[in-house]
Tab-separated table of C-alpha atoms in Angstrom:
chain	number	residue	atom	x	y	z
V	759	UNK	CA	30.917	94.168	3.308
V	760	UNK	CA	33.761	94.187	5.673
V	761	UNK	CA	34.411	94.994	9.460
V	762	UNK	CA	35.713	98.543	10.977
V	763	UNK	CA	38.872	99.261	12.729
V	764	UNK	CA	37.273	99.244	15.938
V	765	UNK	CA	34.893	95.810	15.506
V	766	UNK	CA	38.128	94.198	14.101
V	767	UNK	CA	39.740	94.455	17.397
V	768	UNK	CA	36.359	93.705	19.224
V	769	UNK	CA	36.397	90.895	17.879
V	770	UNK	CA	39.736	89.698	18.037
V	771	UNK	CA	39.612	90.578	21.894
V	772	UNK	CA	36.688	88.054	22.247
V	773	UNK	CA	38.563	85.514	20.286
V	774	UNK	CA	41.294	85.831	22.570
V	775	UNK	CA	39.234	85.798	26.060
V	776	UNK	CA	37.294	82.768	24.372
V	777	UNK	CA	40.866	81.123	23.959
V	778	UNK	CA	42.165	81.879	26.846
V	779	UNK	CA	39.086	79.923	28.541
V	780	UNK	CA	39.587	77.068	26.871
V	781	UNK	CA	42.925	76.831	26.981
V	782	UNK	CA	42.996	77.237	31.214
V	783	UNK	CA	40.630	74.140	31.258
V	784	UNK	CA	42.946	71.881	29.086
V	785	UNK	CA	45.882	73.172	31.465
V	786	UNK	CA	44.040	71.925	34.748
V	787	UNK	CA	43.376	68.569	32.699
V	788	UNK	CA	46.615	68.527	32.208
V	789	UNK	CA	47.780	68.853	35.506
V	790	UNK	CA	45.249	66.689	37.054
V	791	UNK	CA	45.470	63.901	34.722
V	792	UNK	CA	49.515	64.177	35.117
V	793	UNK	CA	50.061	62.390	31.153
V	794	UNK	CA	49.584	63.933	28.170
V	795	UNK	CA	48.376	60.998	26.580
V	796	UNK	CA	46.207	59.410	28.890
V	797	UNK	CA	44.390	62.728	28.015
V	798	UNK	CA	44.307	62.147	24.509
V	799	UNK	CA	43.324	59.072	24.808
V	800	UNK	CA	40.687	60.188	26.858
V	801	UNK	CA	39.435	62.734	24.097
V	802	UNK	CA	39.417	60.285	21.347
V	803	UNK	CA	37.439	58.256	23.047
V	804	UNK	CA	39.178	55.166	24.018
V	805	UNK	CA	37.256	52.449	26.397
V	806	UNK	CA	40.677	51.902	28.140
V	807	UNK	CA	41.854	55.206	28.302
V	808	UNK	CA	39.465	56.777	31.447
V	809	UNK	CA	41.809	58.686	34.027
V	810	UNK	CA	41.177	58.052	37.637
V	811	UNK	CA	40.595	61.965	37.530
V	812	UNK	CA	38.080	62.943	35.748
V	813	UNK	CA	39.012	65.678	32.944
V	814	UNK	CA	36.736	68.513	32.921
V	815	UNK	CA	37.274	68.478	28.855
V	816	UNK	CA	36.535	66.789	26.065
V	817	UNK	CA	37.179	66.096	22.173
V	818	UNK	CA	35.203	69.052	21.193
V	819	UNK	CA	37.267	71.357	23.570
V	820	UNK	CA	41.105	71.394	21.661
V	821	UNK	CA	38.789	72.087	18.366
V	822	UNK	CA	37.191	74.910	19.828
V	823	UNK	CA	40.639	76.087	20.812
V	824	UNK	CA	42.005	75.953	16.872
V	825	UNK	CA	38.957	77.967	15.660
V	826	UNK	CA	39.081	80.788	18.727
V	827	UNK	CA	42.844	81.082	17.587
V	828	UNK	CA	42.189	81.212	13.808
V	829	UNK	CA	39.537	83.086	14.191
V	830	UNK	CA	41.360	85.847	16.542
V	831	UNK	CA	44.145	86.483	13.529
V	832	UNK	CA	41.009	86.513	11.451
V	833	UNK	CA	39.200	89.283	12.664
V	834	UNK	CA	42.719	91.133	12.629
V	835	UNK	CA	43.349	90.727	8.729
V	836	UNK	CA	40.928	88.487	6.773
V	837	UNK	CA	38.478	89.582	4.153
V	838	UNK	CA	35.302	87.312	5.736
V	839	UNK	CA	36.345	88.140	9.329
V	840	UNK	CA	32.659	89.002	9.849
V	841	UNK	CA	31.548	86.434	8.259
V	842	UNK	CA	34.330	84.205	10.759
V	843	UNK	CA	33.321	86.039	13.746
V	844	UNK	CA	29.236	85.426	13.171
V	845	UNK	CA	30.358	81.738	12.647
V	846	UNK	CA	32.576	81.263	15.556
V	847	UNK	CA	30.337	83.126	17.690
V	848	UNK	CA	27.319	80.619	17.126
V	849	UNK	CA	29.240	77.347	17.144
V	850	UNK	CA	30.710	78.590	20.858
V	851	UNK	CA	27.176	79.676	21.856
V	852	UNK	CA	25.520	76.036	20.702
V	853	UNK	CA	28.159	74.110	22.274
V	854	UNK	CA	28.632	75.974	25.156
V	855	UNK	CA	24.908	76.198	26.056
V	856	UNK	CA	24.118	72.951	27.874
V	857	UNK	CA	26.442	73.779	30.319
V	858	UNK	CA	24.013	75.833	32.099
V	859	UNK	CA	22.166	73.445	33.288
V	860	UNK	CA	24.362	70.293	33.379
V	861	UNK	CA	27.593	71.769	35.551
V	862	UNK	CA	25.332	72.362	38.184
V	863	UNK	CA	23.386	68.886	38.252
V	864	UNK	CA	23.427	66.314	40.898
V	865	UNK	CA	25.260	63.704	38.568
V	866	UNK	CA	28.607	66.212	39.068
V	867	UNK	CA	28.489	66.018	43.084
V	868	UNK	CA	31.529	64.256	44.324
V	869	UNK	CA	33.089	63.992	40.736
V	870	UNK	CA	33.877	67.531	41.091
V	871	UNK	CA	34.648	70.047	43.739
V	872	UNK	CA	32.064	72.889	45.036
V	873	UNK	CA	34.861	75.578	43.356
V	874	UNK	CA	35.808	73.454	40.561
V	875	UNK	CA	31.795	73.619	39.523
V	876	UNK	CA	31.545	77.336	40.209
V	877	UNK	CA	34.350	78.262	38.062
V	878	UNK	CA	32.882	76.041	35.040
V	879	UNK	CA	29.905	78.097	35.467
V	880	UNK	CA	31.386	81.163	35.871
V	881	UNK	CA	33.551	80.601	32.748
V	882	UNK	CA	30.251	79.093	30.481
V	883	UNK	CA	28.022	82.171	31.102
V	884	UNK	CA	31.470	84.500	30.079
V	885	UNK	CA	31.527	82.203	27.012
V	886	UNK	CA	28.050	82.347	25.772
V	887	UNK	CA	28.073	86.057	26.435
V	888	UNK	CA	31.241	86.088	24.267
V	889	UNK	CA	29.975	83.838	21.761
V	890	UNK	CA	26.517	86.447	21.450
V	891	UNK	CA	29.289	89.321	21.381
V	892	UNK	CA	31.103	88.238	18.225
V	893	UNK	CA	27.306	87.503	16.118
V	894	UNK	CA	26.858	91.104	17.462
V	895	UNK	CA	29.862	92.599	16.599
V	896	UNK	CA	30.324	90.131	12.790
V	897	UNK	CA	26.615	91.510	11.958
V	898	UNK	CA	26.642	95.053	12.819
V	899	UNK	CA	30.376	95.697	12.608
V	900	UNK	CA	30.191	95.373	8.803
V	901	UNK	CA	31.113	98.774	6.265
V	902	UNK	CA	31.391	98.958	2.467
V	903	UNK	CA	34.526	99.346	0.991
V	904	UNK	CA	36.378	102.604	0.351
V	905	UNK	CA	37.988	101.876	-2.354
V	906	UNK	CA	39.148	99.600	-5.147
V	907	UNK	CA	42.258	98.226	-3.370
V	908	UNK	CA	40.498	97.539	-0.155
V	909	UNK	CA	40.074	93.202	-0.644
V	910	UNK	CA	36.601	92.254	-0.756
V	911	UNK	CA	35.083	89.302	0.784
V	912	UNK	CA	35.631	85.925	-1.086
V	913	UNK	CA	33.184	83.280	-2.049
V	914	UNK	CA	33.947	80.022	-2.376
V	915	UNK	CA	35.196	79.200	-6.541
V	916	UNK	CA	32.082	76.571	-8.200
V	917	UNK	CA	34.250	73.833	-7.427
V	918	UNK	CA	35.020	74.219	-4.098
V	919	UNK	CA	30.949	74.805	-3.056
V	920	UNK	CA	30.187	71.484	-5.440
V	921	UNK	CA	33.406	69.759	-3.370
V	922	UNK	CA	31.507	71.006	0.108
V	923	UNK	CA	28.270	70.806	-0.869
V	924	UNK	CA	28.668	67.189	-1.684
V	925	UNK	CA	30.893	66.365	1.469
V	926	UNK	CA	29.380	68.523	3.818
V	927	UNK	CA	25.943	67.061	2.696
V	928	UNK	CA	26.768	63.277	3.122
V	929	UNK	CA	28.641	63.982	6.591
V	930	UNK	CA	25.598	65.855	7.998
V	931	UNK	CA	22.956	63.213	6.596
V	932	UNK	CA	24.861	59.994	7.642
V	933	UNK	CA	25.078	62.027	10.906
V	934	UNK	CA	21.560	62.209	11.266
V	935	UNK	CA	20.604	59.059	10.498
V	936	UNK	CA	22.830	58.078	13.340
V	937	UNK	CA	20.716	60.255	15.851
V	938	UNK	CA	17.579	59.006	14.067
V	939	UNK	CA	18.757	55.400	15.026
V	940	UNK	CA	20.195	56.128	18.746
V	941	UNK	CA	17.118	58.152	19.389
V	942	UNK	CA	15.130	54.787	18.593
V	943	UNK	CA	17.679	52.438	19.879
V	944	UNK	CA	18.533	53.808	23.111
V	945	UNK	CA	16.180	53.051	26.925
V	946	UNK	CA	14.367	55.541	27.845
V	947	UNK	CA	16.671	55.757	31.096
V	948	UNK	CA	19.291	56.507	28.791
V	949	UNK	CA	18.159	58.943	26.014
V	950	UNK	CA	18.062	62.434	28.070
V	951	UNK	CA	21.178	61.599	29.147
V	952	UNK	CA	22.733	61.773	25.279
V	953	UNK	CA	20.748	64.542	24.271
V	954	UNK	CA	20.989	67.006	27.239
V	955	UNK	CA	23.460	65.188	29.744
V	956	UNK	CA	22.563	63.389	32.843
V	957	UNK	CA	23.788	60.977	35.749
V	958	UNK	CA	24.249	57.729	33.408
V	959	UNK	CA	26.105	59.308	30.754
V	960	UNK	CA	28.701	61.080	32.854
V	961	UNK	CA	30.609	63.512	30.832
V	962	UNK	CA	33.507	65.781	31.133
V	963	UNK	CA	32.587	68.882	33.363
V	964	UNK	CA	32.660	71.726	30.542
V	965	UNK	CA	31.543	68.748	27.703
V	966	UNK	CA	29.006	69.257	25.062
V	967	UNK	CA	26.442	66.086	25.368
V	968	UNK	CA	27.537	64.062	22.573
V	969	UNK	CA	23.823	63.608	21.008
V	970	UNK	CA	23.707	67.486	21.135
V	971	UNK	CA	27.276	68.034	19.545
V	972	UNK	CA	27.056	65.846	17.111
V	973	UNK	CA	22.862	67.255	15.720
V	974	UNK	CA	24.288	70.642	15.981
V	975	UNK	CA	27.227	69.223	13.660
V	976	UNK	CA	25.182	67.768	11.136
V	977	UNK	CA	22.758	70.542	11.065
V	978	UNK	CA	25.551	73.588	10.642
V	979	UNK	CA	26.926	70.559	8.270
V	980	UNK	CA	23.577	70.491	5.564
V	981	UNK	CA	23.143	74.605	6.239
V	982	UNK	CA	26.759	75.186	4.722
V	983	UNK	CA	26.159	72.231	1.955
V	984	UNK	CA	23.065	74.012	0.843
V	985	UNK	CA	24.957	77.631	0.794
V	986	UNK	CA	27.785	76.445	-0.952
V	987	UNK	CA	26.169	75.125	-3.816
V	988	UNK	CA	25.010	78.754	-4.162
V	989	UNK	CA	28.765	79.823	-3.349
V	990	UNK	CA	27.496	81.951	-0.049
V	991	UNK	CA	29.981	84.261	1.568
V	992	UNK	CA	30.029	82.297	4.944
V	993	UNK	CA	30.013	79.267	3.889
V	994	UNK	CA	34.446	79.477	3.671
V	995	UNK	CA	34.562	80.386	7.158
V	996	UNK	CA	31.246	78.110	8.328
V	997	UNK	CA	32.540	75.109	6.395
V	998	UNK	CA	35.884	75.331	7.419
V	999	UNK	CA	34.766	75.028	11.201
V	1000	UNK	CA	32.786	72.105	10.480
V	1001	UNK	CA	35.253	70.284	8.426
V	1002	UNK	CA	37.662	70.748	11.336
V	1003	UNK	CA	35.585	69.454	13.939
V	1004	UNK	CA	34.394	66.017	11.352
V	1005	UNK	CA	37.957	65.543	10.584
V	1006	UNK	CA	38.821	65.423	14.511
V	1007	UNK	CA	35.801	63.401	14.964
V	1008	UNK	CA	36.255	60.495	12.363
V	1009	UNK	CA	40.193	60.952	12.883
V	1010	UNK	CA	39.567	59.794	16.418
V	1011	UNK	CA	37.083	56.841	15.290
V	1012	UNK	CA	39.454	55.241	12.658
V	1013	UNK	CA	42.175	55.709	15.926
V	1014	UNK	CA	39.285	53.583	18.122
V	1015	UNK	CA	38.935	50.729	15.673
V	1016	UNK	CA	42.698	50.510	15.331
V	1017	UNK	CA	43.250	50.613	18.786
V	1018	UNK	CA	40.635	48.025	19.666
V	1019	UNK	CA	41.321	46.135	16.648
V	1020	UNK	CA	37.912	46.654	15.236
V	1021	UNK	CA	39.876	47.009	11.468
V	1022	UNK	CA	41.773	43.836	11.824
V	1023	UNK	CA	38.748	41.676	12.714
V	1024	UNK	CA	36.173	43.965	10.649
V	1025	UNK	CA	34.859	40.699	9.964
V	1026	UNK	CA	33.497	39.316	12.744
V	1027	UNK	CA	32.096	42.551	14.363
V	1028	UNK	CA	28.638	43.224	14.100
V	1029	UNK	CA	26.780	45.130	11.225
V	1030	UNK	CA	26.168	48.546	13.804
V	1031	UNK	CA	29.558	48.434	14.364
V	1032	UNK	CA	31.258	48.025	10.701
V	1033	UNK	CA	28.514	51.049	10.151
V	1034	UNK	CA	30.339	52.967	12.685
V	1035	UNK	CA	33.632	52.131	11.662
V	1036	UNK	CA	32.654	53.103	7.761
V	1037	UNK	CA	31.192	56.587	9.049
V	1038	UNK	CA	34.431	57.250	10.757
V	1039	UNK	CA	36.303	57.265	7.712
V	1040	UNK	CA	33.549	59.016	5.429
V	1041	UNK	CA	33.711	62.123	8.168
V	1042	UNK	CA	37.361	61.660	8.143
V	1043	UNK	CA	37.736	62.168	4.227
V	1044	UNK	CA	34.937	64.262	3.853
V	1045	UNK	CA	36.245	66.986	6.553
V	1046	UNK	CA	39.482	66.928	4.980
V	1047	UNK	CA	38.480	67.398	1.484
V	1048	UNK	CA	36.257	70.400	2.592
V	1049	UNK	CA	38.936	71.556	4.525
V	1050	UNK	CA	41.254	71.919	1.838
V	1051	UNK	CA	38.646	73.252	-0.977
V	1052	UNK	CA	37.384	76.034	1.350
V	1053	UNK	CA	40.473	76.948	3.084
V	1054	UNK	CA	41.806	77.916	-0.800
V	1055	UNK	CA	41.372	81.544	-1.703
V	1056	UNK	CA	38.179	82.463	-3.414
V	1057	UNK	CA	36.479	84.526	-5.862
V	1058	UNK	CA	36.086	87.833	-4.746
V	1059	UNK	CA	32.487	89.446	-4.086
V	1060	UNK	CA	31.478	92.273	-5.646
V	1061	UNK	CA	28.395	93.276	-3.536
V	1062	UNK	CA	29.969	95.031	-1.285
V	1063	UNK	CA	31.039	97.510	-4.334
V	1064	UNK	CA	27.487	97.768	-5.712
V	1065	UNK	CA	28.725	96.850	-8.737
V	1066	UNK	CA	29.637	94.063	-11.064
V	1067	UNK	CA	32.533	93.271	-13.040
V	1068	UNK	CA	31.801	93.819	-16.700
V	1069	UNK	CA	35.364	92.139	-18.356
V	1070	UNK	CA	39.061	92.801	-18.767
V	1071	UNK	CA	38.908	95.858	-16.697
V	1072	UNK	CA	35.352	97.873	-18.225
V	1073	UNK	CA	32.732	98.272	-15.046
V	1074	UNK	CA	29.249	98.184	-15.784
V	1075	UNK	CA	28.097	100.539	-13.817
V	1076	UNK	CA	28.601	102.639	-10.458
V	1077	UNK	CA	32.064	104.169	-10.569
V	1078	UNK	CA	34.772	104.370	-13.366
V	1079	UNK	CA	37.592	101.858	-12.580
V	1080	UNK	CA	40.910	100.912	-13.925
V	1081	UNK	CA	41.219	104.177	-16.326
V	1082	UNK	CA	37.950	103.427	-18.025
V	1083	UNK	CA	35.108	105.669	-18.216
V	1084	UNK	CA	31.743	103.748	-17.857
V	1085	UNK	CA	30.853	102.314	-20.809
V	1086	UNK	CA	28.939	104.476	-23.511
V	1087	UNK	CA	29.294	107.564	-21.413
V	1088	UNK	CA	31.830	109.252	-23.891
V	1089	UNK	CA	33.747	108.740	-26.805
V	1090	UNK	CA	36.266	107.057	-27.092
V	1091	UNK	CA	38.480	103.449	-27.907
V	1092	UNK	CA	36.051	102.855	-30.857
V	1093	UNK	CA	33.298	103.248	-28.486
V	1094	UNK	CA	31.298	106.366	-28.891
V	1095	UNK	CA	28.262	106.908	-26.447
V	1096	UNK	CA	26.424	109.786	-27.986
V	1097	UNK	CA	28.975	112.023	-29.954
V	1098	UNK	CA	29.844	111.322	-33.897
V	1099	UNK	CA	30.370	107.791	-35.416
V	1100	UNK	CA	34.390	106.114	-35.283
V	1101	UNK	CA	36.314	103.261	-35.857
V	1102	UNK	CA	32.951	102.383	-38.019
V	1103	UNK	CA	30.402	101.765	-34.981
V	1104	UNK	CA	27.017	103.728	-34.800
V	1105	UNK	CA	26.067	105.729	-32.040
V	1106	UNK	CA	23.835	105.432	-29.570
V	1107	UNK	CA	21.854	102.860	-31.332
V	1108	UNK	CA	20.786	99.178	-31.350
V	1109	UNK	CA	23.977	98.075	-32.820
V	1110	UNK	CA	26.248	99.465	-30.261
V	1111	UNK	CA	28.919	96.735	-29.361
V	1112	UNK	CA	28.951	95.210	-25.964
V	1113	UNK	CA	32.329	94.806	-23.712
V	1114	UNK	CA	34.213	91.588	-23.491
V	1115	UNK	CA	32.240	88.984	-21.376
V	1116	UNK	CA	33.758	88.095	-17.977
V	1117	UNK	CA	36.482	85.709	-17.839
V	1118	UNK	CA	35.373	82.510	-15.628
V	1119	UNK	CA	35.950	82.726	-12.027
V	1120	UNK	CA	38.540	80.482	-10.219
V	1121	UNK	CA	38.915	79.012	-7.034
């Protein structure tokens, strides 16, 4: 299947407001922070690197930026732009969500202004409604092709799903044996405060709750593992989201332990945090190698045809293609359906020869 005129440029138009939302919140950070990278030190995490003013963003914000812009020339000329826009429009809507009940908390008076907290409201209810808008318009926006030059959707080739199915897979299980382990490890005064946000783990004013961010990660990270093994249309434009945001993610932890010389004394730090150091760079490697498996072109899908390949050029069924009539329908080539006996072959019977097999996919 792929998308209409009409729910192309829906969906682009979404893209673009959801871009534009993000991008006016990194602007005031920008301006209120004064230094470029004081803010990115801020977003990767560093214990030294807090600005007097707090930023309203955070690390996941410039990631959701990349996929609203990808995703906008997406919807304008990709093959999977439905699948891209059902994708983007569910990561926005799970990250986006606890914002409607932590900008308006008690833990933000006095870090934030009265109009400061309206507009972050104001701009997360216009973002989950956008976020719902692209699932609609990905899911119902959808038409079969109209011909044989129209591209299909791809799949990912059989060794790019292994690739993400065995990257993907470790990143989201080492992730959630992380939560597993905070959600045991972590006082009771301080647990809601990971999951859902709260006055003792202040956050930026638009943030995600890192304890939510990072189980929605690992879950959308074992869904696309266990899709791509099966080589799932979504799982290109799925995976590719969530390889972006664990390549930001253990980017900016292997920048931590450099910067706080964690690597240089590995050492003599304790067990927890050689762990956390060592899950840096397997989300690190593992985002970038499914990043560059599933961002390859793949294997074209034929269900949107209602019809599979058959080999070299001979369809087995539905509609003639590539100048040849559907196989045993006439004579012809050596191949006669029900007429008189040539080249040697029998009719119509039980020793009728069968077209070339497929050639193997690629990637």
């Amino acid at each position: 299947m792929i998308l209409t005129r009409g729910a192309r440029i829906t969906g682009a138009v979404l893209c673009a407001v959801l871009a534009a939302l993000v991008a006016g919140w990194i602007v005031r950070d920008l301006r209120a922070v004064g230094d470029p990278w004081v803010l990115v030190r801020h977003w990767a995490g560093y214990t030294d690197g807090r600005p007097g003013n707090p930023p309203a963003t955070l690390q996941t914000d410039p990631v959701l930026l990349v996929v609203h812009v990808l995703a906008l020339f997406a919807a304008l000329r990709s093959p999977v732009a439905a699948s891209t826009l059902v994708a983007t429009g569910l990561v926005t809507s799970v990250l986006r969500l606890p914002g409607v009940w932590t900008i308006g908390s008690s833990w933000t008076d006095g870090r934030f202004s009265d109009e400061l907290r309206t507009r972050a409201l104001i701009g997360t209810f216009v973002a989950l409604a956008a976020g719902l808008a692209l699932v609609v318009t990905g899911a119902a926006g959808r038409r079969r092709p109209e011909g044989s030059s129209e591209p299909l959707p791809t799949r990912p080739g059989r060794r790019a799903g292994v690739t993400a199915f065995l990257a993907l897979g470790a990143s989201g299980t080492v992730m959630t044996a992380w939560e597993i382990r905070r959600l045991l490890a972590l006082p009771d005064a301080l647990r809601p405060g990971w999951y859902i946000g709260g006055e003792l783990r202040t956050l930026g004013l638009t943030a995600t709750p890192p304890g939510w961010s990072s189980l929605a990660l690992a879950v959308i990270c074992l869904v696309v593992a266990s899709t791509a093994l099966f080589r799932a249309v979504h799982a290109r434009p799925l995976g590719m989201i969530a390889a972006g945001f664990l390549l930001v993610s253990g980017g900016c932890g292997i920048a931590r332990a450099v910067h706080h010389g964690w690597l240089e004394h590995f050492g003599e730090v304790g067990t927890e945090q050689q762990l956390g150091v060592l899950t840096s760079f397997l989300l690190g490697l593992a985002g970038a190698a499914a990043l560059l498996v599933l961002a390859r072109g793949g294997v074209e899908s034929t269900d949107g045809r209602n019809q599979a390949y058959g080999g070299y050029g001979y369809p087995q069924g539905g509609m003639p293609g590539h100048g040849y009539p559907p196989y045993g329908s006439t004579p012809g080539y050596g191949y006669p359906g029900g007429g008189p006996h040539g080249y040697g072959y029998p009719g119509g019977g039980a020793g009728s020869p069968q077209p070339p097999a497929s050639p193997p996919p690629g990637w």
